[in-house]
Short mmCIF file of C-alpha atoms and ligand atoms in Angstrom, two decimals:
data_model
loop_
_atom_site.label_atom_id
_atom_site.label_comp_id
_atom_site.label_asym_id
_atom_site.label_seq_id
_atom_site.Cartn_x
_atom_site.Cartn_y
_atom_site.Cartn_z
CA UNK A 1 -16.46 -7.32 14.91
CA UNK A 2 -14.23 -9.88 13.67
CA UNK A 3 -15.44 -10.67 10.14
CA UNK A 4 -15.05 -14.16 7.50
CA UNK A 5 -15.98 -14.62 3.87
CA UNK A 6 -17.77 -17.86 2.77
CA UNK A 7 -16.52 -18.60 -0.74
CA UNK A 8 -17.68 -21.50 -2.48
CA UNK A 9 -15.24 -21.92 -4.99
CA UNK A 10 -15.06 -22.70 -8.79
CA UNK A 11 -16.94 -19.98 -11.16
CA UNK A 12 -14.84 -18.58 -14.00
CA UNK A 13 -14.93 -14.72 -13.44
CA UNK A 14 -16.09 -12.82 -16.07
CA UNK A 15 -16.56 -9.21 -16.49
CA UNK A 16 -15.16 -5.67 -16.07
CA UNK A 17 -14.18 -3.83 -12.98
CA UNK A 18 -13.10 -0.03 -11.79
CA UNK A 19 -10.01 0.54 -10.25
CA UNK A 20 -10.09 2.68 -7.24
CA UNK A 21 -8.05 5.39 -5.78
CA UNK A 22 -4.47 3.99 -4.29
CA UNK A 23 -4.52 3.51 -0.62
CA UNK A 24 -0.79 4.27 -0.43
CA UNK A 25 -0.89 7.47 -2.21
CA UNK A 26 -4.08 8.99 -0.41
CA UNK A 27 -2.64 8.30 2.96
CA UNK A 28 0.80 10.55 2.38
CA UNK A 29 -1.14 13.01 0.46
CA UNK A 30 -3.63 13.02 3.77
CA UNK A 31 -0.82 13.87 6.12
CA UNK A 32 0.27 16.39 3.71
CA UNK A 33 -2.45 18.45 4.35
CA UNK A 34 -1.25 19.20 7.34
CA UNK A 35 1.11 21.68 5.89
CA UNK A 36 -0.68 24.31 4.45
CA UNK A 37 -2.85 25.04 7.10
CA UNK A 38 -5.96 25.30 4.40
CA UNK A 39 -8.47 23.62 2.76
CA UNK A 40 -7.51 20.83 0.50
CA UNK A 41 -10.12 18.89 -1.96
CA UNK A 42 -8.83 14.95 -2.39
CA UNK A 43 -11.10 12.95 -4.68
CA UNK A 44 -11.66 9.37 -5.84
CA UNK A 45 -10.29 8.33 -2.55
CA UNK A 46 -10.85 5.23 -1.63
CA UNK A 47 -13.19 3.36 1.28
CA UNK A 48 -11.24 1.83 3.34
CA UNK A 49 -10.16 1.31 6.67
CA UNK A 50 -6.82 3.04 7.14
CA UNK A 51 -8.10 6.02 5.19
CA UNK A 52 -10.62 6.02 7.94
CA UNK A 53 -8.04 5.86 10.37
CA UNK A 54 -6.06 8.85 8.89
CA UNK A 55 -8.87 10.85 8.56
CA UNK A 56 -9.79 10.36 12.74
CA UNK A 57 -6.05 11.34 13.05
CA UNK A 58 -6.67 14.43 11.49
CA UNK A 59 -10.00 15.25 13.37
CA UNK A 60 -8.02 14.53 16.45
CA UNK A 61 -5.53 17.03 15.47
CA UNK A 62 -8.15 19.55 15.12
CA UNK A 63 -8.92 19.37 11.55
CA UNK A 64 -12.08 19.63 9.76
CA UNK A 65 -12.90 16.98 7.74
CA UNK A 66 -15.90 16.58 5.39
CA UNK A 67 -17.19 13.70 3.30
CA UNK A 68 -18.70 13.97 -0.20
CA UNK A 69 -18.88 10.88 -2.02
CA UNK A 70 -15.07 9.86 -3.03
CA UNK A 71 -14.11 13.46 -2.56
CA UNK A 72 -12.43 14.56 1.00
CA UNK A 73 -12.50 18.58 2.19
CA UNK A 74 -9.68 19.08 4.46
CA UNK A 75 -9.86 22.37 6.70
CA UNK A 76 -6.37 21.75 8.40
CA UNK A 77 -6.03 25.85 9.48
CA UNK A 78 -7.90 24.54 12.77
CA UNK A 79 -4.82 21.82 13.34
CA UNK A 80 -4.22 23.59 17.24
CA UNK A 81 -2.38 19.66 18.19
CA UNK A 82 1.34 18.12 17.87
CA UNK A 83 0.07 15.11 19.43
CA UNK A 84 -0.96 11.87 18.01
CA UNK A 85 -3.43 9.51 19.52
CA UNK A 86 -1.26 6.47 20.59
CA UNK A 87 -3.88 3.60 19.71
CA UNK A 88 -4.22 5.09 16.11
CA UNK A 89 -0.86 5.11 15.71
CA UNK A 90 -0.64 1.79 16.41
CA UNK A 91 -3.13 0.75 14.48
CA UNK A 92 -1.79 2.03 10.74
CA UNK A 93 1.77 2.08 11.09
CA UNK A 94 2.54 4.68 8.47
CA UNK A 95 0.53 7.21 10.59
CA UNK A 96 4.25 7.83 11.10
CA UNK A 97 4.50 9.91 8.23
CA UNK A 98 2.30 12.69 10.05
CA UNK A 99 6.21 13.52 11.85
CA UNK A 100 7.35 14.95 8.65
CA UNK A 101 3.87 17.10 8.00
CA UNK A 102 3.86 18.36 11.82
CA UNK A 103 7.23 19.13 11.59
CA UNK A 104 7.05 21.51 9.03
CA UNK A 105 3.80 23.16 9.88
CA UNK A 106 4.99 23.68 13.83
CA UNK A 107 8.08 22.42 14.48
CA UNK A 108 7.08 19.77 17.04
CA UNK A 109 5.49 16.38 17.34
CA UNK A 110 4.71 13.59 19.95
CA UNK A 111 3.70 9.67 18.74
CA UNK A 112 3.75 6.34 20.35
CA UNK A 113 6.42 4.55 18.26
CA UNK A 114 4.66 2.80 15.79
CA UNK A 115 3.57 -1.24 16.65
CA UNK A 116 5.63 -3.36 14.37
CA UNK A 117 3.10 -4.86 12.15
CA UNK A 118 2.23 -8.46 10.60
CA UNK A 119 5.17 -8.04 7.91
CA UNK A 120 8.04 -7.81 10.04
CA UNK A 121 9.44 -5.42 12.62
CA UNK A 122 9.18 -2.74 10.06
CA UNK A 123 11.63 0.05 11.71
CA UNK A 124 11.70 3.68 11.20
CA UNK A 125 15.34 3.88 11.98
CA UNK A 126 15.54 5.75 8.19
CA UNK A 127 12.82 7.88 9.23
CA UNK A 128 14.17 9.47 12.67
CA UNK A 129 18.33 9.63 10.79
CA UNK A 130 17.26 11.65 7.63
CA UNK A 131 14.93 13.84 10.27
CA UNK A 132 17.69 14.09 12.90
CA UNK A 133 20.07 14.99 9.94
CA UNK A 134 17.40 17.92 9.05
CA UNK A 135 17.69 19.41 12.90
CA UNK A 136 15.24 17.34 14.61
CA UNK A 137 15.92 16.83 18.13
CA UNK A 138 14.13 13.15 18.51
CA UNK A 139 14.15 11.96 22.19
CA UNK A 140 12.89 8.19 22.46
CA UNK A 141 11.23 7.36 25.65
CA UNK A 142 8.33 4.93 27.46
CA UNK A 143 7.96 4.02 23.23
CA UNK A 144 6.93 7.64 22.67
CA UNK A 145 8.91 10.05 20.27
CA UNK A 146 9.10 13.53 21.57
CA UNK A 147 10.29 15.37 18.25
CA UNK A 148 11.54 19.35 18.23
CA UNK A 149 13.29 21.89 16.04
CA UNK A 150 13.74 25.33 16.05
CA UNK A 151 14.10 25.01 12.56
CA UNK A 152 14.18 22.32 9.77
CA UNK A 153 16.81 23.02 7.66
CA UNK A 154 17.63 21.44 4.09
CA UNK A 155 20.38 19.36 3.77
CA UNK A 156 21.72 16.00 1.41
CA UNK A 157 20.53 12.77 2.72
CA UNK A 158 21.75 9.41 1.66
CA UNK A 159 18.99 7.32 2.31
CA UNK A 160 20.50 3.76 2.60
CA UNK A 161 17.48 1.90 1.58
CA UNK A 162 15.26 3.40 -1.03
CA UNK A 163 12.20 3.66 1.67
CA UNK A 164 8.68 4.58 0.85
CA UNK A 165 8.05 5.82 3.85
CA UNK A 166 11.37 7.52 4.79
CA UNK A 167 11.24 8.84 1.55
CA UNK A 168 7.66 10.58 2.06
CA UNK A 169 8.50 11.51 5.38
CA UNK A 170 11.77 13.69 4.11
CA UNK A 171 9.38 15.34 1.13
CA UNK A 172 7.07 16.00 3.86
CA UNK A 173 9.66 17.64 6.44
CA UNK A 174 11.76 19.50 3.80
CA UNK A 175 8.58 21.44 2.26
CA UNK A 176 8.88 24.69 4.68
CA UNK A 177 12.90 23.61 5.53
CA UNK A 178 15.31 26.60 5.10
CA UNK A 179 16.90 25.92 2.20
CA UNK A 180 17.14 22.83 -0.26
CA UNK A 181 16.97 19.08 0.48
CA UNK A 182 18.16 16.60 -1.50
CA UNK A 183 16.83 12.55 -1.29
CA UNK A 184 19.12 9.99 -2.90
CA UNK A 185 18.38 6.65 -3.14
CA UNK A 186 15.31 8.13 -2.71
CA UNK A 187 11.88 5.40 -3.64
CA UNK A 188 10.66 5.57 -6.80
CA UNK A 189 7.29 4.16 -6.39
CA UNK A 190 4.59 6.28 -8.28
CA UNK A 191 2.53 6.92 -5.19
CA UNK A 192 5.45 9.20 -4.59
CA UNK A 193 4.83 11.24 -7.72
CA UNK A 194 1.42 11.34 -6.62
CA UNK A 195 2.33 13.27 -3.67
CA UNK A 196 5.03 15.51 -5.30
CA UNK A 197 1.82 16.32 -8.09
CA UNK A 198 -0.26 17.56 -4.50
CA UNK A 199 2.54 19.29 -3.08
CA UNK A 200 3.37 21.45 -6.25
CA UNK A 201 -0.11 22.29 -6.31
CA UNK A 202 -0.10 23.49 -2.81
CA UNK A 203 2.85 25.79 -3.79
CA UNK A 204 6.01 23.24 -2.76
CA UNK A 205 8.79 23.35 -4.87
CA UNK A 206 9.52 19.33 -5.21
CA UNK A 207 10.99 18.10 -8.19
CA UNK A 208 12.46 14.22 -9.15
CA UNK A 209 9.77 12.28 -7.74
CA UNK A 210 9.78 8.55 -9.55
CA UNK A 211 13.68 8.93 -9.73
CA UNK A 212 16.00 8.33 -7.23
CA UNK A 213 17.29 11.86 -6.38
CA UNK A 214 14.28 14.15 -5.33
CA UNK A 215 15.10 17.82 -4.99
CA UNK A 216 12.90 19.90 -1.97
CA UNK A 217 13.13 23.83 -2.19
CA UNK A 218 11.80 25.32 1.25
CA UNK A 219 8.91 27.52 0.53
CA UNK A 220 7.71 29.84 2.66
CA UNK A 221 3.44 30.32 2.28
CA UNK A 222 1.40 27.76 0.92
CA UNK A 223 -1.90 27.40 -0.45
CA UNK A 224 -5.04 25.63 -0.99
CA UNK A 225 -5.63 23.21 -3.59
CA UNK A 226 -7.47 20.30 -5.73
CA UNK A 227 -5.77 16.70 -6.31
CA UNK A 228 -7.39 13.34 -7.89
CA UNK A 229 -5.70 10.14 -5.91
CA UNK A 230 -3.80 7.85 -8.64
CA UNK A 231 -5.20 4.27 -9.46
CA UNK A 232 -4.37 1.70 -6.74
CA UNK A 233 -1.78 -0.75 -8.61
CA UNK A 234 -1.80 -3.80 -6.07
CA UNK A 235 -5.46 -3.71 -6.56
CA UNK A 236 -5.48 -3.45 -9.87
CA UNK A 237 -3.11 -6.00 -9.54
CA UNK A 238 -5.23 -8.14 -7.24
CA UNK A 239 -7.99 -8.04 -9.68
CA UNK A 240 -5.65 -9.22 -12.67
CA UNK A 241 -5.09 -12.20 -10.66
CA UNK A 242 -8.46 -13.16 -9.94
CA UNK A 243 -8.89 -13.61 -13.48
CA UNK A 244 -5.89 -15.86 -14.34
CA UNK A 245 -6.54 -17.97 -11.24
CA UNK A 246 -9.96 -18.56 -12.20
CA UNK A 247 -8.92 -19.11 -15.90
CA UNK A 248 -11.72 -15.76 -16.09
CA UNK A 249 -12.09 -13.19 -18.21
CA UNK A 250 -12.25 -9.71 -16.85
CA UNK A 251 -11.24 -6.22 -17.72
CA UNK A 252 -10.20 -3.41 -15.58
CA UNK A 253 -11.10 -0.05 -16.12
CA UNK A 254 -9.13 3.23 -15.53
CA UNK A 255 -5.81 1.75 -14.62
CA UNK A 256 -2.25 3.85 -15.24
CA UNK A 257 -0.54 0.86 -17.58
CA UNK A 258 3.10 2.25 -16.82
CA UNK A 259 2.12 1.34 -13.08
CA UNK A 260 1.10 -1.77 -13.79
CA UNK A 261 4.16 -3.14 -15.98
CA UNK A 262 5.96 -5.99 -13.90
CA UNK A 263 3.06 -7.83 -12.93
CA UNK A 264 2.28 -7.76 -16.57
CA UNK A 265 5.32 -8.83 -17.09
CA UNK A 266 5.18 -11.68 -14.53
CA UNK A 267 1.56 -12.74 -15.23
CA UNK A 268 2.66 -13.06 -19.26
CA UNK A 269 4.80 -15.64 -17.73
CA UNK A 270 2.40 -17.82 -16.51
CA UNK A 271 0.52 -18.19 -20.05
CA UNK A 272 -1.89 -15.30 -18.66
CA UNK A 273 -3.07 -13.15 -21.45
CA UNK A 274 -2.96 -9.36 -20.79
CA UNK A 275 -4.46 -7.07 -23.86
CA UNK A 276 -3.67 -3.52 -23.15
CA UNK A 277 -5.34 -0.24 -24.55
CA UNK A 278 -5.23 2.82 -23.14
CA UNK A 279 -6.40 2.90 -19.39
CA UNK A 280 -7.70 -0.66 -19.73
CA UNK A 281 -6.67 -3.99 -19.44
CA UNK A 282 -8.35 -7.35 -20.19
CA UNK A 283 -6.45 -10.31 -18.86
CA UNK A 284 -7.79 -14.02 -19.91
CA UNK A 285 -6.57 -16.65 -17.80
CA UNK A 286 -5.20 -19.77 -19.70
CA UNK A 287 -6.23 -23.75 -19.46
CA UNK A 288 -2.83 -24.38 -18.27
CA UNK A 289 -0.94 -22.11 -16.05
CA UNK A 290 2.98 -22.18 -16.32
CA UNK A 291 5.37 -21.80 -13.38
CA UNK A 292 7.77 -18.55 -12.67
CA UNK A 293 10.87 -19.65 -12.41
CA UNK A 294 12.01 -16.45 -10.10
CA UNK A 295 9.62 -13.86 -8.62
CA UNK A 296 11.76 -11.99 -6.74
CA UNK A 297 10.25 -8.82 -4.72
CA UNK A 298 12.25 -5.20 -5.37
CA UNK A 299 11.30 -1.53 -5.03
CA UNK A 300 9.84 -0.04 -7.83
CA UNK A 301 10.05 -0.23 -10.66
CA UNK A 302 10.99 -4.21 -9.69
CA UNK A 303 8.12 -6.68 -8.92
CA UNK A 304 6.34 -5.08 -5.70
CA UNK A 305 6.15 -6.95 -2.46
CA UNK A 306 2.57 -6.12 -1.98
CA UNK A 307 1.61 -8.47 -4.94
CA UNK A 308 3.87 -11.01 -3.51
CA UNK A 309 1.41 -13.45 -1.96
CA UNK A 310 -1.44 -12.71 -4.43
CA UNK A 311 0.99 -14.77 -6.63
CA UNK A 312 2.12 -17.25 -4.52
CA UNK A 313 -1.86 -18.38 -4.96
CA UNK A 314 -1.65 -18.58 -8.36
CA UNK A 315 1.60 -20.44 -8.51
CA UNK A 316 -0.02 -23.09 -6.48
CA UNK A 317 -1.94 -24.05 -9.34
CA UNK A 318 0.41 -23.87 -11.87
CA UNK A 319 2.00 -26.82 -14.02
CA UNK A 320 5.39 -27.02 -12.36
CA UNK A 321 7.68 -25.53 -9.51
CA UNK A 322 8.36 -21.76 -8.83
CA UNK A 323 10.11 -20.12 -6.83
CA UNK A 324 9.90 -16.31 -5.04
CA UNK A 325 12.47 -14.33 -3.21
CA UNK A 326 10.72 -11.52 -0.82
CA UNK A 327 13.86 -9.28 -0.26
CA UNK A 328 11.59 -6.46 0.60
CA UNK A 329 10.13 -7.38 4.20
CA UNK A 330 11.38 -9.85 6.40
CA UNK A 331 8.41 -11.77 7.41
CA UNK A 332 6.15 -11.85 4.30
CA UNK A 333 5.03 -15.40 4.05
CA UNK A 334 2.28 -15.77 6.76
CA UNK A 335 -0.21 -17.04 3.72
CA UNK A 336 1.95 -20.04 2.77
CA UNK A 337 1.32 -22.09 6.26
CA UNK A 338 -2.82 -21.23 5.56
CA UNK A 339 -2.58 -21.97 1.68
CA UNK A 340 -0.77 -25.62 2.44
CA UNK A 341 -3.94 -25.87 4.33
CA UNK A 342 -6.16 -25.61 1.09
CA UNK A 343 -3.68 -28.23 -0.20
CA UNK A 344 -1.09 -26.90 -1.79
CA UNK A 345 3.12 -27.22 -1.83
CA UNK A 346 4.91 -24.69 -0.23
CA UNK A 347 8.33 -24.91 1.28
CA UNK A 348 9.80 -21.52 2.79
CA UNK A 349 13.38 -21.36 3.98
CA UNK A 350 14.06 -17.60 4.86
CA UNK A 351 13.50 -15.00 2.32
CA UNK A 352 12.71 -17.60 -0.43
CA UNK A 353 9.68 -19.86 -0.94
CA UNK A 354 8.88 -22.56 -3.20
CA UNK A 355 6.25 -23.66 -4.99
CA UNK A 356 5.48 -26.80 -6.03
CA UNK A 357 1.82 -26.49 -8.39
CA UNK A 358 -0.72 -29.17 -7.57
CA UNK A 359 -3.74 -29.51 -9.85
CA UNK A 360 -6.16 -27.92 -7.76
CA UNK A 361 -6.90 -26.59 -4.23
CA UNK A 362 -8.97 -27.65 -1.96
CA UNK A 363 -11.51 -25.53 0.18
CA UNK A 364 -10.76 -24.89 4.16
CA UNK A 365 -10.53 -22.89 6.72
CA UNK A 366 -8.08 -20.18 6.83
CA UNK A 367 -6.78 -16.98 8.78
CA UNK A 368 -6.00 -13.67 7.38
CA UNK A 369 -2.47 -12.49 9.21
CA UNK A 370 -2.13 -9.32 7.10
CA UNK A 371 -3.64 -7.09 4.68
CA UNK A 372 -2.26 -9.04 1.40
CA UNK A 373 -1.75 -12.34 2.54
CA UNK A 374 -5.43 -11.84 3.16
CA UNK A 375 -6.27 -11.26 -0.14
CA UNK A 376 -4.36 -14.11 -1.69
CA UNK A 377 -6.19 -16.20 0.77
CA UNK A 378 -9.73 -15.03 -0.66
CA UNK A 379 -8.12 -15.58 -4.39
CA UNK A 380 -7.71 -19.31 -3.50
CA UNK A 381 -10.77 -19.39 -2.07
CA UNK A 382 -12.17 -18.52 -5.80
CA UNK A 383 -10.35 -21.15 -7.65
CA UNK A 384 -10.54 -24.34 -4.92
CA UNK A 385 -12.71 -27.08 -4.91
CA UNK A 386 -15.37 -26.78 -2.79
CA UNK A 387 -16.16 -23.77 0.02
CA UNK A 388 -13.28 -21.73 1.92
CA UNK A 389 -13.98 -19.66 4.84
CA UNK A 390 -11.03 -17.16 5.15
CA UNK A 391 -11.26 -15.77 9.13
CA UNK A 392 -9.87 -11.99 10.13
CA UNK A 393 -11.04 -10.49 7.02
CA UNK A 394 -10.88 -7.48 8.57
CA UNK A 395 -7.42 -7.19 7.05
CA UNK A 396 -8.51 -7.15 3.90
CA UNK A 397 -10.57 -4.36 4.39
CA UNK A 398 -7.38 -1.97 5.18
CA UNK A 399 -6.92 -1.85 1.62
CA UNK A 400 -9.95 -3.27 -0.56
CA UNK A 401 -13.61 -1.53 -0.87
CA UNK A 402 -15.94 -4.47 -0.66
CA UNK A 403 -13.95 -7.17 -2.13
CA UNK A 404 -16.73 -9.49 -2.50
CA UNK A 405 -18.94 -7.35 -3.34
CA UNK A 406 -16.28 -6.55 -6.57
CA UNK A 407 -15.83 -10.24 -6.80
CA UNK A 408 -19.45 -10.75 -6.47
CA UNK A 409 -20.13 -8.92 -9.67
CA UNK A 410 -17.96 -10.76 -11.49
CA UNK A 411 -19.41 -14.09 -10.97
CA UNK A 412 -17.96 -15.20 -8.00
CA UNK A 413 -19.86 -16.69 -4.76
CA UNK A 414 -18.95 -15.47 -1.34
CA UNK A 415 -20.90 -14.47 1.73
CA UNK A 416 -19.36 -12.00 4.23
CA UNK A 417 -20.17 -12.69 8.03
C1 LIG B 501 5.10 1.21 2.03
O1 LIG B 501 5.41 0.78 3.35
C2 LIG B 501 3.70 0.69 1.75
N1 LIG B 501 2.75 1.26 2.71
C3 LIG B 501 3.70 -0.84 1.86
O2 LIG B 501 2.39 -1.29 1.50
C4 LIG B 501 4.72 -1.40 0.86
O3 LIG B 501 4.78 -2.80 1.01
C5 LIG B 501 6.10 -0.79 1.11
O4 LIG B 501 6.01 0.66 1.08
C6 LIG B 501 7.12 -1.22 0.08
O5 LIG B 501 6.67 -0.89 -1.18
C7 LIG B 501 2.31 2.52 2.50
O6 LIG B 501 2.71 3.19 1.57
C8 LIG B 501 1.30 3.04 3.49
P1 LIG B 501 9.41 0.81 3.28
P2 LIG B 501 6.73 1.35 4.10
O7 LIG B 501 9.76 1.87 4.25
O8 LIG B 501 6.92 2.77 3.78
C9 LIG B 501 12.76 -1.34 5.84
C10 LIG B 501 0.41 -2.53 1.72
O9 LIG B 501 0.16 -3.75 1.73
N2 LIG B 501 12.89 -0.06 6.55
O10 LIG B 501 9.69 1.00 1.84
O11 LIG B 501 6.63 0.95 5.53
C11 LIG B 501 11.43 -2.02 6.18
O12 LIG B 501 11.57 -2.74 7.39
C12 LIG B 501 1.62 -2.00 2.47
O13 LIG B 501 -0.28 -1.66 1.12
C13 LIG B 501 13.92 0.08 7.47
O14 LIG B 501 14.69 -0.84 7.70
O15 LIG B 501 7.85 0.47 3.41
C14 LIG B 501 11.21 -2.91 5.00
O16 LIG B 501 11.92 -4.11 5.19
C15 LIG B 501 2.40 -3.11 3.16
N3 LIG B 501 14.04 1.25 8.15
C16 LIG B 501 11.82 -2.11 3.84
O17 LIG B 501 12.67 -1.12 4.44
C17 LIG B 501 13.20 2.31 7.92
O18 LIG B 501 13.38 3.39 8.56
C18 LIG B 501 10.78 -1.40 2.97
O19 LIG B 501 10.03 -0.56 3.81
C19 LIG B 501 12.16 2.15 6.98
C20 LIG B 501 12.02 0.96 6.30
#
């Protein structure tokens, strides 16, 4: 059921807000139970649709999977198949880091190569080299991957883009691998630490995550174990934006700051302020927003691309030009054709947008094309004039619990549909 938000447009927001568990840690740390071929206990994991998705990946697989609250009980000694459904694969792309789990647990599996997705053609050419490079044989065919070994063994890999994914998928392959493997220009996002913290406490030997060499020692048995997802960044992120685009007041509650430090940085810039203390943050947006004069996307620890378009919003407002650079996907600026809808002044050439800041935007209707873009869309909705009916909102719900109903609490008017 295709669902739209109603937002009528103009409150202040005002209030405080929890932070939930981060989609893009749970989901490697899901796959990861694979491996041990036990029962696993994940908690403050998040509601949302791809963690859905992983989980019916895992039933399919043959694992038990039980529900309590935020808390997931894995059972994955019952995994008995290599084989992943094809139209959950192509619905969550990074379902493709289950080749890297199965790999090491059984030495085979079969997927549909993953669908490109609304970012950009998104390869996994990283993926199947480092793999290959371990002693998988990978044969391509009818856009299925047919992946075997007789053996993963550990070896150096150059990765030449520091991938999330690729990155994960090595950790992932290497855990039971004969021998050591070593990642360089390995990702250092912290939803990658987040995975080494599960693996060590299901008996891996990984060390360096959050750098950019990551050393894997092959282990041999491993066991059951407890893990507490990290924070969620972007939508801690998301949430620190809602407040400066509003010119709101609103506090966020158990957040890692050292996450969270350069869209901090970047919001500072705008005249946002951002009062830190401890594993909180209030953030008071200004009368008068400034422009950025470059927000440019990099891996972490560099701006992240999945706060890229929750900017652009705010930018639109803001007293003056800015510009952004997305170096990180090719096709990330599917929200600037909706926003110029809602009035404002966006030109795009390539990788680089820019934005010229009108006084205020204008309510309309708008399409969701992807998970973020979505969300920027709903965070013009709050600060335009008049009501905004943002279409596809199922995209949002990928990676936000309720987003009105977050929003709601904090003063804000929307109706979903
Ligand atoms: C992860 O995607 C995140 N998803 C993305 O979040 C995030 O935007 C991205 O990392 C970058 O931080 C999850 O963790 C589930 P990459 P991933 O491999 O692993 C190219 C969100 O909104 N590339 O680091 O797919 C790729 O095309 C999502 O929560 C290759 O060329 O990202 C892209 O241009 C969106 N070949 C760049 O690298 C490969 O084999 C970064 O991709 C792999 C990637």
């Amino acid at each position: 059921m295709v669902e739209k938000y109603i937002i009528n447009g103009g409150a202040r927001l005002e209030g405080e807000v929890p932070i939930i568990g981060a989609k893009n840690a749970v989901l490697p740390i899901l796959a990861a139970t694979v491996i041990n071929g036990t029962t696993n206990v994940i908690s403050n994991v998040p509601k949302l649709k791809d963690v859905e998705v992983m989980i019916k990946i895992l039933t399919s697989l043959g694992a038990r999977v039980d529900i309590e609250g935020d808390t997931l009980i894995i059972d994955s000694s019952t995994i008995n198949r290599v084989t992943l459904p094809e139209e959950l694969v192509r619905e969550m792309r990074s379902s493709i880091i289950l080749m890297g789990a199965l790999l090491a647990r059984f030495g085979e599996a079969v997927l549909s190569y993953p669908g490109g997705c609304e970012i950009g053609p998104r390869p996994i050419d990283l993926h199947l080299k480092s793999l290959r490079q371990m002693g998988t044989e990978i044969v391509e065919s009818h856009g299925f991957l047919y992946c075997k070994t007789d053996g993963l063994k550990g070896c150096e890999i150059q990765l030449d883009y520091p991938s999330v994914g690729a990155t994960e998928n090595i950790i992932l392959a290497a855990t039971m691998a004969e021998g050591t493997t070593i990642i360089r220009n390995a990702a250092r996002e912290p939803e990658i630490v987040d995975l080494q913290d599960y693996l060590n406490k299901a008996g891996c030997r990984v060390k360096g995550a959050g750098t950019s060499v990551i050393v894997v020692e092959g282990v041999q048995k491993l066991n059951s174990c407890e893990h507490r997802i990290i924070p969620d960044r972007i939508v801690a992120g998301t949430f620190m934006v809602a407040a400066a685009i509003t010119r709101g007041e609103i506090v966020l509650k158990n957040v890692v700051l050292e996450h969270l430090q350069s869209i901090i940085a970047k919001l500072k810039e705008t005249g946002t302020k951002v009062l830190v203390d401890r594993d909180e943050i209030k953030v008071i947006g200004p009368e008068k927003l400034y422009p950025i004069e470059m927000l440019q996307t990099l891996p972490y620890p560099g701006f992240p691309t999945d706060m890229q378009a929750q900017f652009m919003a705010l930018l639109t407002i803001a007293d003056g030009t800015s510009i952004v650079n997305e170096t990180v996907f090719e096709n990330r600026f599917k929200h600037a054709e909706e926003l110029t809808r809602m009035g404002a002044n966006i030109k795009t050439l390539g990788s680089v947008a820019v934005i010229k800041g009108i006084k205020e935007l204008t309510g309309a209707k708008v399409f969701a094309k992807d998970l973020r873009g979505g969300a920027a869309l709903v965070l013009a909705g709050l600060a335009a004039q008049g009501v905004t009916e943002v279409e596809n909102i199922n995209h949002v719900n990928r990676g936000y619990e309720n987003l009105y109903v977050s929003l709601n609490k904090l003063g804000a008017n929307i109706i979903s549909v």
